[in-house]
Amino acid sequence: MMLDGTTAEVANRSALRINPAKTCQPIGAMYASLGIQGCMPHSHGSQGCCAYHRSHLTRHFKEPVMATTSSFTEGASVFGGMANLNQALKNIFTIYNPDIVAVHTTCLSEVIGDDIPSIVAKARESGAVPEGKIVIHANTPSFVGSHVTGFANMVSAMVNYLSESTGETKNQINVLPGYVEPADMRELKRLAAAVGVDIVMFPDTSGVLDGPLTGEYELFPRGGATVEQIKSSGDNIATLGLGHFASHIAAATLESKCNVPAAFLELPIGVTATDRFVDALRSYADVEVPEAVENERGRLVDLMSDLHQYFHGKRVAVSGDPDHVIALTQLLLELEMKPVYAITGSTGNQFEKRMHELLDGPVPEAKIKQNADLFELHQWMKNEPVDLLITNTYGKHIARTEDVPFVRFGFPILDRAAHRYYPTLGYAGAINLINQILNVILDRKDRDCPEAWYELVQ
Amino acid sequence: MLKIYPSKTLKKRSKQMLVNDPSAPPEIGANTRTVPGIITQRGCTYAGCRGVVIGPIHDILHITHGPIGCGYYSWLTRRNLAQQRPDQPINFLQYAMSTDMMESEIIFGGEKKLAAAIREAYEIFKPKAIAVYATCPVGLIGDDIHSVCREAKKELGINVFGFSCEGYKGVSQSAGHHIANNGVFKHMVGLLDEPDPEPFRINVLGEYNIGGDAWAIDTLLKKCGIHVTATLSGDVTYDQICKCHTADLNVVMCHRSINYMAEMMETKYGVPWIKVNFIGAEQSAKSLRKIAAYFQDKQLTDRVEEVIAQEMAELRPVIADVKTRCEGKTAAMFVGGSRAHHYQHLFKDIGMLTVAAGYEFAHRDDYEGRDVLPSIKIDADSRNIEELEVEADPEKFQARKTPEQLAALEAGGFSFKDYEGMMREMRKETLIIDDISHHEIEKLIELYKPDIIGSGIKDKFVIEKFGVPCKQLHSYDYGGPYAAFTGAANFYKEVDRMINTKVWQLVTPSWKKPADPAHTFGRGIDNPANKAIRELIAGQAKVKKPAKAAPAADAPCGE
């Protein structure tokens, strides 16, 4: 039997992580870097990290994921990675000719303490970095935080290195989308356009990690935020940082560096959170929300009113990135579901604090935990079962073992493909998520009900 | 292909690329460092050790000592399948265990946390054995995982052993295979002396049960009356490995990942080894005959011939059918340390030609054959991987054949401990590329436009964006088994589908293809809709609404 070493008895663990609900910083940094047009992500460390991150991102997106590595061997680990990075930069610019290289560190280069800015400065002197080409960097030690931290650090690096303030305000709003899918980024752009607001969004992996099949491969697809756009972020009216964990540092940095006021929002998942996003856009840009957007919202609410009988009171277990879980919980509450277990593998007190605010009233029995793992979540489920499990692909074994309806959500999803086209953000995203939840619940009802109760109409 | 490289890189890469001559394989630059900044297929030593060789042992518990990433990425991603045995309480493959090292452990050392993690794991799961893997930072900060394991072994009374497989060691995952072999040999092989009761006992080495390959091989061997004591390490249990030294013969599938083990078992226990290949029909038959020849048993030989005849009778119609659509097509393969060789036979079975191939992490002997072993230079990167001093075990060594028997077998053309390498079995003038880079794959597609490429997940979607199907040969995507005769049928059908699927014809829209009479819109030159479109194509007019006349019924682009 699957996972049959998992028993209901919850033992206290202080040292052993079992079936983690997070991974390491560099993969998040690599993903963020892919959201800059013409950017080569570069992993400064031994080549296995780069290989693992590329493989995992590829499996999730089913798309080419390009990145280079400093290919440390023992020598570099002892003497430092300067020679490797210098040689790497020369090769990268000569062979692949990107506009920009985004370097992130790994455990290895962090432990030996390589100073990336000074190595890059020397590489520039030696001619390894051609005139006009940009190199940015983020420190992403794997023994601190999680993949979400790595993402946040790289977005922050974009601001640090690129955002400029010319003193002239542009009639645009910055949107930092958080660690979300290309489809979500596309959806945010669509929604902003529908509201009638010009936005600059970075990173933007739409058009990069959901490219068309045309018979021609492009190493640097035409999607992504351009360096020019990111530069202009310092002149824009305001910044909407979506998701505390993924976007807070960058938005705050942009505020202190270029004096662009930062507004912090949760990811727009569900009606209320999307309303907040739309309202923020409307207020900063001083526009009226058009009827088309109100209609879109109205259709979502209509769908929810048609379906609440299927959702009301259902017990749900949720695991994922902290921003995802916080936002998703709000949608579940709007559906009158009961998120009884909510965990994240990442650390950060903000998660537990916010989740308690959300759940203490409507679901007082809810168990909330940061720095947790799927093993523990599974043990809770063994003690008191749930009606639905929502997490990434790594939850599928638990779902099968406990025979629980399962919705894949978050990162990574390794065993399905179309998720890259369906947003979960915005009103349209909520319709998609609700549809997925409804389908697994009704499929289970149809499967399990006695034959006499097997009905055509639902 | 090389023109674009800076001079230093060019010099290095040019040694790793050559034109084949099967009669006298030229020397290739293999198992050398990857050039920093090159988009490479390679992974690391940890991946080779934990991910490839030891990970598939499913009734022991694997703990990655390090930050969370390494343990996370090696969690179920290699598709090693395993069937739980009735006497096995837990299948550990679905568990990823890590010490999830934090900054404080990096600063103050992680030994205490590792010791606690082992204890916690034991308390919860009570496994037979625990394997611990060191990742990059562990090596740097100097945690002594081996002493932690020794202490834990004493305290818990189960087998606990460590692998110093830090990612930065060596030049690729290959170093990890060597470290894994050493560890398995030191800590498991030889612990159980009771041989299985069946006759004709063999171990299948270098077979990891990706997509069920080991099961297909097992089933085939069982039909012939040959017993598998252990497969290293696809769907294998701890006990099977502990007693694998009691087998009569080792057969080696993936030479690169496990030849060390074959050598060491021969020296210490007297188990001879031969190279086999169960990928492809002809190769499977050849390998069965070779095993039967070793045992020199008339009944076995007859049984093997019967099985081959049966299997081929079933396979022939499949080959004949698939050939009608695949014959004459071309393939290229850049993968692993054996698959780029073995899979050429499957393509050959259905009339396809391999135009280029190369390994991701092989050494010169995998290309040129084991006779070059004495001439391989030991460099700093290979010197830092431990070489075990192995001697014949005074009690357990047992020569499986008398010198006379060996001489007779060899006189009959039988070769022990031999691998001729990939190049000798490839056509003259095909292209060999070691550790191919992204740029070279792009160029290769431009120059050769193969009908299919076998590669790994990182290249797969790059290749397919060009409209060329790509079969992952490390983990087989979703497919398999491809080994033995039954697996071969799966592979032929898979390749047929991949090459001939309609989707590749849909890549280019009709308006980007030369005009096709079938796509003529409207019903004649005078039709206004038709005329507007023609003008548009000829660039004579901007988009204009056609005159009032209704567009023809079959015109998909009316107003």
Tab-separated table of N, CA and C in Angstrom, chain A residues 180-287:
chain	number	residue	atom	x	y	z
A	180	VAL	N	3.230	32.938	-9.422
A	180	VAL	CA	2.031	32.361	-10.044
A	180	VAL	C	2.340	31.893	-11.459
A	181	GLU	N	1.384	31.243	-12.073
A	181	GLU	CA	1.557	30.654	-13.403
A	181	GLU	C	1.582	31.733	-14.495
A	182	PRO	N	2.168	31.390	-15.653
A	182	PRO	CA	2.090	32.309	-16.793
A	182	PRO	C	0.642	32.697	-17.102
A	183	ALA	N	-0.270	31.748	-16.974
A	183	ALA	CA	-1.678	32.042	-17.274
A	183	ALA	C	-2.220	33.097	-16.315
A	184	ASP	N	-1.744	33.062	-15.065
A	184	ASP	CA	-2.193	34.058	-14.093
A	184	ASP	C	-1.668	35.437	-14.454
A	185	MET	N	-0.416	35.456	-14.896
A	185	MET	CA	0.181	36.745	-15.260
A	185	MET	C	-0.562	37.322	-16.475
A	186	ARG	N	-0.869	36.446	-17.416
A	186	ARG	CA	-1.650	36.861	-18.591
A	186	ARG	C	-3.020	37.397	-18.148
A	187	GLU	N	-3.616	36.706	-17.180
A	187	GLU	CA	-4.945	37.093	-16.708
A	187	GLU	C	-4.904	38.458	-16.004
A	188	LEU	N	-3.837	38.683	-15.219
A	188	LEU	CA	-3.720	39.983	-14.539
A	188	LEU	C	-3.620	41.105	-15.570
A	189	LYS	N	-2.865	40.846	-16.638
A	189	LYS	CA	-2.729	41.871	-17.680
A	189	LYS	C	-4.081	42.122	-18.363
A	190	ARG	N	-4.786	41.026	-18.614
A	190	ARG	CA	-6.085	41.155	-19.286
A	190	ARG	C	-7.064	41.940	-18.411
A	191	LEU	N	-7.066	41.593	-17.137
A	191	LEU	CA	-8.000	42.238	-16.215
A	191	LEU	C	-7.683	43.737	-16.090
A	192	ALA	N	-6.397	44.047	-15.980
A	192	ALA	CA	-6.004	45.459	-15.875
A	192	ALA	C	-6.412	46.208	-17.135
A	193	ALA	N	-6.200	45.572	-18.290
A	193	ALA	CA	-6.581	46.219	-19.543
A	193	ALA	C	-8.093	46.413	-19.585
A	194	ALA	N	-8.824	45.415	-19.074
A	194	ALA	CA	-10.287	45.518	-19.082
A	194	ALA	C	-10.753	46.663	-18.175
A	195	VAL	N	-10.017	46.881	-17.080
A	195	VAL	CA	-10.356	48.005	-16.191
A	195	VAL	C	-9.920	49.327	-16.824
A	196	GLY	N	-8.996	49.235	-17.778
A	196	GLY	CA	-8.542	50.428	-18.473
A	196	GLY	C	-7.317	51.053	-17.831
A	197	VAL	N	-6.468	50.219	-17.241
A	197	VAL	CA	-5.279	50.731	-16.557
A	197	VAL	C	-4.021	50.156	-17.212
A	198	ASP	N	-3.058	51.021	-17.473
A	198	ASP	CA	-1.776	50.534	-18.009
A	198	ASP	C	-0.925	50.022	-16.857
A	199	ILE	N	-0.451	48.802	-17.000
A	199	ILE	CA	0.405	48.280	-15.934
A	199	ILE	C	1.764	47.863	-16.472
A	200	VAL	N	2.742	47.857	-15.579
A	200	VAL	CA	4.032	47.236	-15.860
A	200	VAL	C	4.128	46.070	-14.895
A	201	MET	N	4.242	44.864	-15.439
A	201	MET	CA	4.274	43.704	-14.550
A	201	MET	C	5.616	42.994	-14.670
A	202	PHE	N	6.235	42.754	-13.555
A	202	PHE	CA	7.449	41.935	-13.575
A	202	PHE	C	7.551	41.127	-12.289
A	203	PRO	N	8.050	39.881	-12.388
A	203	PRO	CA	8.350	39.197	-13.645
A	203	PRO	C	7.068	38.843	-14.383
A	204	ASP	N	7.229	38.518	-15.660
A	204	ASP	CA	6.071	38.131	-16.458
A	204	ASP	C	6.482	36.927	-17.305
A	205	THR	N	6.076	35.754	-16.888
A	205	THR	CA	6.520	34.554	-17.618
A	205	THR	C	5.544	34.158	-18.728
A	206	SER	N	4.480	34.956	-18.904
A	206	SER	CA	3.582	34.611	-20.017
A	206	SER	C	4.309	34.917	-21.322
A	207	GLY	N	4.118	34.053	-22.292
A	207	GLY	CA	4.851	34.200	-23.554
A	207	GLY	C	6.238	33.605	-23.485
A	208	VAL	N	6.685	33.245	-22.278
A	208	VAL	CA	7.986	32.591	-22.137
A	208	VAL	C	7.779	31.104	-21.836
A	209	LEU	N	6.897	30.822	-20.894
A	209	LEU	CA	6.694	29.434	-20.474
A	209	LEU	C	5.336	28.885	-20.921
A	210	ASP	N	4.770	29.520	-21.936
A	210	ASP	CA	3.573	28.934	-22.547
A	210	ASP	C	3.612	29.232	-24.044
A	211	GLY	N	4.795	29.025	-24.624
A	211	GLY	CA	5.025	29.410	-26.024
A	211	GLY	C	4.287	28.531	-27.015
A	212	PRO	N	4.012	29.075	-28.182
A	212	PRO	CA	3.338	28.295	-29.227
A	212	PRO	C	4.283	27.308	-29.906
A	213	LEU	N	3.716	26.303	-30.537
A	213	LEU	CA	4.512	25.380	-31.345
A	213	LEU	C	4.413	25.837	-32.798
A	214	THR	N	5.526	26.304	-33.332
A	214	THR	CA	5.513	26.873	-34.680
A	214	THR	C	6.515	26.202	-35.600
A	215	GLY	N	7.290	25.287	-35.055
A	215	GLY	CA	8.349	24.690	-35.870
A	215	GLY	C	9.657	25.451	-35.760
A	216	GLU	N	9.614	26.603	-35.083
A	216	GLU	CA	10.861	27.336	-34.860
A	216	GLU	C	11.047	27.513	-33.363
A	217	TYR	N	12.245	27.204	-32.892
A	217	TYR	CA	12.509	27.351	-31.467
A	217	TYR	C	13.207	28.674	-31.218
A	218	GLU	N	12.783	29.365	-30.188
A	218	GLU	CA	13.487	30.592	-29.822
A	218	GLU	C	14.073	30.442	-28.427
A	219	LEU	N	15.364	30.630	-28.350
A	219	LEU	CA	16.032	30.531	-27.051
A	219	LEU	C	15.466	31.582	-26.095
A	220	PHE	N	15.226	32.778	-26.619
A	220	PHE	CA	14.608	33.826	-25.807
A	220	PHE	C	13.269	34.212	-26.447
A	221	PRO	N	12.203	33.611	-25.970
A	221	PRO	CA	10.895	33.911	-26.556
A	221	PRO	C	10.535	35.383	-26.323
A	222	ARG	N	9.568	35.879	-27.101
A	222	ARG	CA	9.289	37.311	-27.044
A	222	ARG	C	8.452	37.753	-25.847
A	223	GLY	N	8.050	36.808	-25.015
A	223	GLY	CA	7.295	37.206	-23.824
A	223	GLY	C	8.211	37.795	-22.772
A	224	GLY	N	7.642	38.047	-21.615
A	224	GLY	CA	8.450	38.542	-20.499
A	224	GLY	C	8.438	40.050	-20.402
A	225	ALA	N	8.787	40.540	-19.216
A	225	ALA	CA	8.893	41.987	-19.015
A	225	ALA	C	10.216	42.449	-19.603
A	226	THR	N	10.197	43.532	-20.363
A	226	THR	CA	11.461	44.004	-20.931
A	226	THR	C	12.237	44.776	-19.869
A	227	VAL	N	13.543	44.850	-20.084
A	227	VAL	CA	14.384	45.613	-19.162
A	227	VAL	C	13.883	47.053	-19.106
A	228	GLU	N	13.477	47.598	-20.248
A	228	GLU	CA	12.975	48.971	-20.297
A	228	GLU	C	11.747	49.147	-19.396
A	229	GLN	N	10.850	48.161	-19.475
A	229	GLN	CA	9.646	48.235	-18.635
A	229	GLN	C	10.013	48.217	-17.161
A	230	ILE	N	10.931	47.307	-16.808
A	230	ILE	CA	11.303	47.224	-15.391
A	230	ILE	C	11.977	48.520	-14.957
A	231	LYS	N	12.811	49.067	-15.828
A	231	LYS	CA	13.440	50.361	-15.507
A	231	LYS	C	12.381	51.409	-15.210
A	232	SER	N	11.343	51.413	-16.053
A	232	SER	CA	10.322	52.459	-15.923
A	232	SER	C	9.513	52.326	-14.635
A	233	SER	N	9.637	51.173	-13.963
A	233	SER	CA	8.823	50.972	-12.761
A	233	SER	C	9.085	52.037	-11.701
A	234	GLY	N	10.272	52.617	-11.745
A	234	GLY	CA	10.614	53.645	-10.757
A	234	GLY	C	9.870	54.949	-10.969
A	235	ASP	N	9.264	55.111	-12.127
A	235	ASP	CA	8.535	56.350	-12.435
A	235	ASP	C	7.022	56.191	-12.347
A	236	ASN	N	6.552	55.021	-11.981
A	236	ASN	CA	5.113	54.772	-12.062
A	236	ASN	C	4.365	55.261	-10.823
A	237	ILE	N	3.037	55.315	-10.947
A	237	ILE	CA	2.207	55.920	-9.898
A	237	ILE	C	2.284	55.142	-8.587
A	238	ALA	N	2.212	53.819	-8.706
A	238	ALA	CA	2.162	53.002	-7.489
A	238	ALA	C	2.561	51.577	-7.829
A	239	THR	N	2.831	50.798	-6.790
A	239	THR	CA	3.137	49.377	-6.989
A	239	THR	C	2.127	48.540	-6.228
A	240	LEU	N	1.533	47.574	-6.922
A	240	LEU	CA	0.691	46.601	-6.226
A	240	LEU	C	1.522	45.331	-6.070
A	241	GLY	N	1.938	45.040	-4.849
A	241	GLY	CA	2.698	43.815	-4.585
A	241	GLY	C	1.727	42.721	-4.180
A	242	LEU	N	1.597	41.710	-5.021
A	242	LEU	CA	0.607	40.665	-4.746
A	242	LEU	C	1.263	39.500	-4.006
A	243	GLY	N	0.768	39.223	-2.851
A	243	GLY	CA	1.324	38.137	-2.056
A	243	GLY	C	2.446	38.648	-1.178
A	244	HIS	N	2.250	38.533	0.114
A	244	HIS	CA	3.236	39.054	1.063
A	244	HIS	C	4.598	38.403	0.876
A	245	PHE	N	4.593	37.072	0.744
A	245	PHE	CA	5.864	36.343	0.749
A	245	PHE	C	6.657	36.520	-0.540
A	246	ALA	N	5.948	36.608	-1.656
A	246	ALA	CA	6.649	36.671	-2.939
A	246	ALA	C	6.963	38.091	-3.377
A	247	SER	N	6.181	39.062	-2.921
A	247	SER	CA	6.312	40.397	-3.514
A	247	SER	C	6.619	41.526	-2.538
A	248	HIS	N	6.581	41.233	-1.255
A	248	HIS	CA	6.720	42.320	-0.286
A	248	HIS	C	8.078	43.017	-0.389
A	249	ILE	N	9.155	42.231	-0.425
A	249	ILE	CA	10.493	42.853	-0.407
A	249	ILE	C	10.672	43.758	-1.621
A	250	ALA	N	10.275	43.259	-2.802
A	250	ALA	CA	10.506	44.046	-4.020
A	250	ALA	C	9.686	45.331	-3.997
A	251	ALA	N	8.423	45.223	-3.570
A	251	ALA	CA	7.573	46.424	-3.548
A	251	ALA	C	8.124	47.442	-2.552
A	252	ALA	N	8.560	46.940	-1.402
A	252	ALA	CA	9.101	47.843	-0.381
A	252	ALA	C	10.401	48.482	-0.873
A	253	THR	N	11.225	47.669	-1.555
A	253	THR	CA	12.486	48.185	-2.081
A	253	THR	C	12.221	49.290	-3.108
A	254	LEU	N	11.226	49.051	-3.943
A	254	LEU	CA	10.901	50.039	-4.974
A	254	LEU	C	10.399	51.334	-4.335
A	255	GLU	N	9.680	51.184	-3.245
A	255	GLU	CA	9.195	52.381	-2.558
A	255	GLU	C	10.366	53.171	-1.976
A	256	SER	N	11.286	52.452	-1.326
A	256	SER	CA	12.378	53.209	-0.703
A	256	SER	C	13.384	53.687	-1.753
A	257	LYS	N	13.559	52.924	-2.819
A	257	LYS	CA	14.560	53.330	-3.817
A	257	LYS	C	14.040	54.457	-4.709
A	258	CYS	N	12.801	54.353	-5.173
A	258	CYS	CA	12.300	55.302	-6.172
A	258	CYS	C	11.074	56.080	-5.703
A	259	ASN	N	10.737	55.870	-4.433
A	259	ASN	CA	9.618	56.622	-3.882
A	259	ASN	C	8.287	56.323	-4.588
A	260	VAL	N	8.137	55.096	-5.015
A	260	VAL	CA	6.854	54.688	-5.611
A	260	VAL	C	6.028	54.039	-4.506
A	261	PRO	N	4.863	54.621	-4.184
A	261	PRO	CA	4.095	54.056	-3.078
A	261	PRO	C	3.714	52.599	-3.314
A	262	ALA	N	3.901	51.797	-2.271
A	262	ALA	CA	3.613	50.374	-2.406
A	262	ALA	C	2.302	50.031	-1.719
A	263	ALA	N	1.461	49.278	-2.412
A	263	ALA	CA	0.261	48.739	-1.784
A	263	ALA	C	0.415	47.238	-1.761
A	264	PHE	N	0.169	46.649	-0.592
A	264	PHE	CA	0.336	45.207	-0.475
A	264	PHE	C	-1.017	44.526	-0.493
A	265	LEU	N	-1.180	43.647	-1.432
A	265	LEU	CA	-2.445	42.919	-1.552
A	265	LEU	C	-2.154	41.436	-1.484
A	266	GLU	N	-3.173	40.688	-1.116
A	266	GLU	CA	-3.023	39.246	-1.220
A	266	GLU	C	-3.294	38.839	-2.661
A	267	LEU	N	-2.896	37.634	-3.016
A	267	LEU	CA	-3.133	37.189	-4.391
A	267	LEU	C	-4.630	37.256	-4.686
A	268	PRO	N	-4.999	37.794	-5.831
A	268	PRO	CA	-6.436	37.908	-6.132
A	268	PRO	C	-7.054	36.564	-6.515
A	269	ILE	N	-7.254	35.722	-5.507
A	269	ILE	CA	-7.943	34.453	-5.730
A	269	ILE	C	-9.306	34.580	-5.058
A	270	GLY	N	-10.362	34.332	-5.808
A	270	GLY	CA	-11.709	34.472	-5.245
A	270	GLY	C	-12.270	35.869	-5.469
A	271	VAL	N	-13.519	36.071	-5.049
A	271	VAL	CA	-14.216	37.326	-5.362
A	271	VAL	C	-13.626	38.507	-4.590
A	272	THR	N	-13.548	38.364	-3.285
A	272	THR	CA	-13.154	39.518	-2.466
A	272	THR	C	-11.743	39.973	-2.795
A	273	ALA	N	-10.827	39.019	-2.896
A	273	ALA	CA	-9.430	39.390	-3.157
A	273	ALA	C	-9.286	39.999	-4.545
A	274	THR	N	-10.041	39.514	-5.501
A	274	THR	CA	-9.982	40.114	-6.842
A	274	THR	C	-10.612	41.497	-6.819
A	275	ASP	N	-11.685	41.631	-6.055
A	275	ASP	CA	-12.284	42.963	-5.903
A	275	ASP	C	-11.249	43.960	-5.390
A	276	ARG	N	-10.466	43.508	-4.403
A	276	ARG	CA	-9.454	44.410	-3.835
A	276	ARG	C	-8.454	44.834	-4.899
A	277	PHE	N	-8.073	43.877	-5.732
A	277	PHE	CA	-7.106	44.178	-6.793
A	277	PHE	C	-7.694	45.191	-7.781
A	278	VAL	N	-8.926	44.917	-8.199
A	278	VAL	CA	-9.576	45.806	-9.168
A	278	VAL	C	-9.766	47.190	-8.545
A	279	ASP	N	-10.153	47.202	-7.288
A	279	ASP	CA	-10.392	48.462	-6.601
A	279	ASP	C	-9.099	49.271	-6.466
A	280	ALA	N	-8.020	48.552	-6.202
A	280	ALA	CA	-6.733	49.242	-6.079
A	280	ALA	C	-6.335	49.858	-7.423
A	281	LEU	N	-6.489	49.087	-8.488
A	281	LEU	CA	-6.174	49.612	-9.822
A	281	LEU	C	-7.015	50.858	-10.095
A	282	ARG	N	-8.327	50.741	-9.837
A	282	ARG	CA	-9.272	51.825	-10.112
A	282	ARG	C	-8.900	53.083	-9.322
A	283	SER	N	-8.585	52.867	-8.035
A	283	SER	CA	-8.303	54.041	-7.199
A	283	SER	C	-7.032	54.751	-7.641
A	284	TYR	N	-5.957	53.971	-7.839
A	284	TYR	CA	-4.695	54.620	-8.206
A	284	TYR	C	-4.792	55.287	-9.573
A	285	ALA	N	-5.461	54.610	-10.508
A	285	ALA	CA	-5.502	55.163	-11.857
A	285	ALA	C	-6.657	56.141	-12.036
A	286	ASP	N	-7.500	56.204	-11.016
A	286	ASP	CA	-8.637	57.105	-11.059
A	286	ASP	C	-9.514	56.869	-12.288
A	287	VAL	N	-9.975	55.641	-12.404
A	287	VAL	CA	-10.880	55.304	-13.506
A	287	VAL	C	-12.125	54.631	-12.918
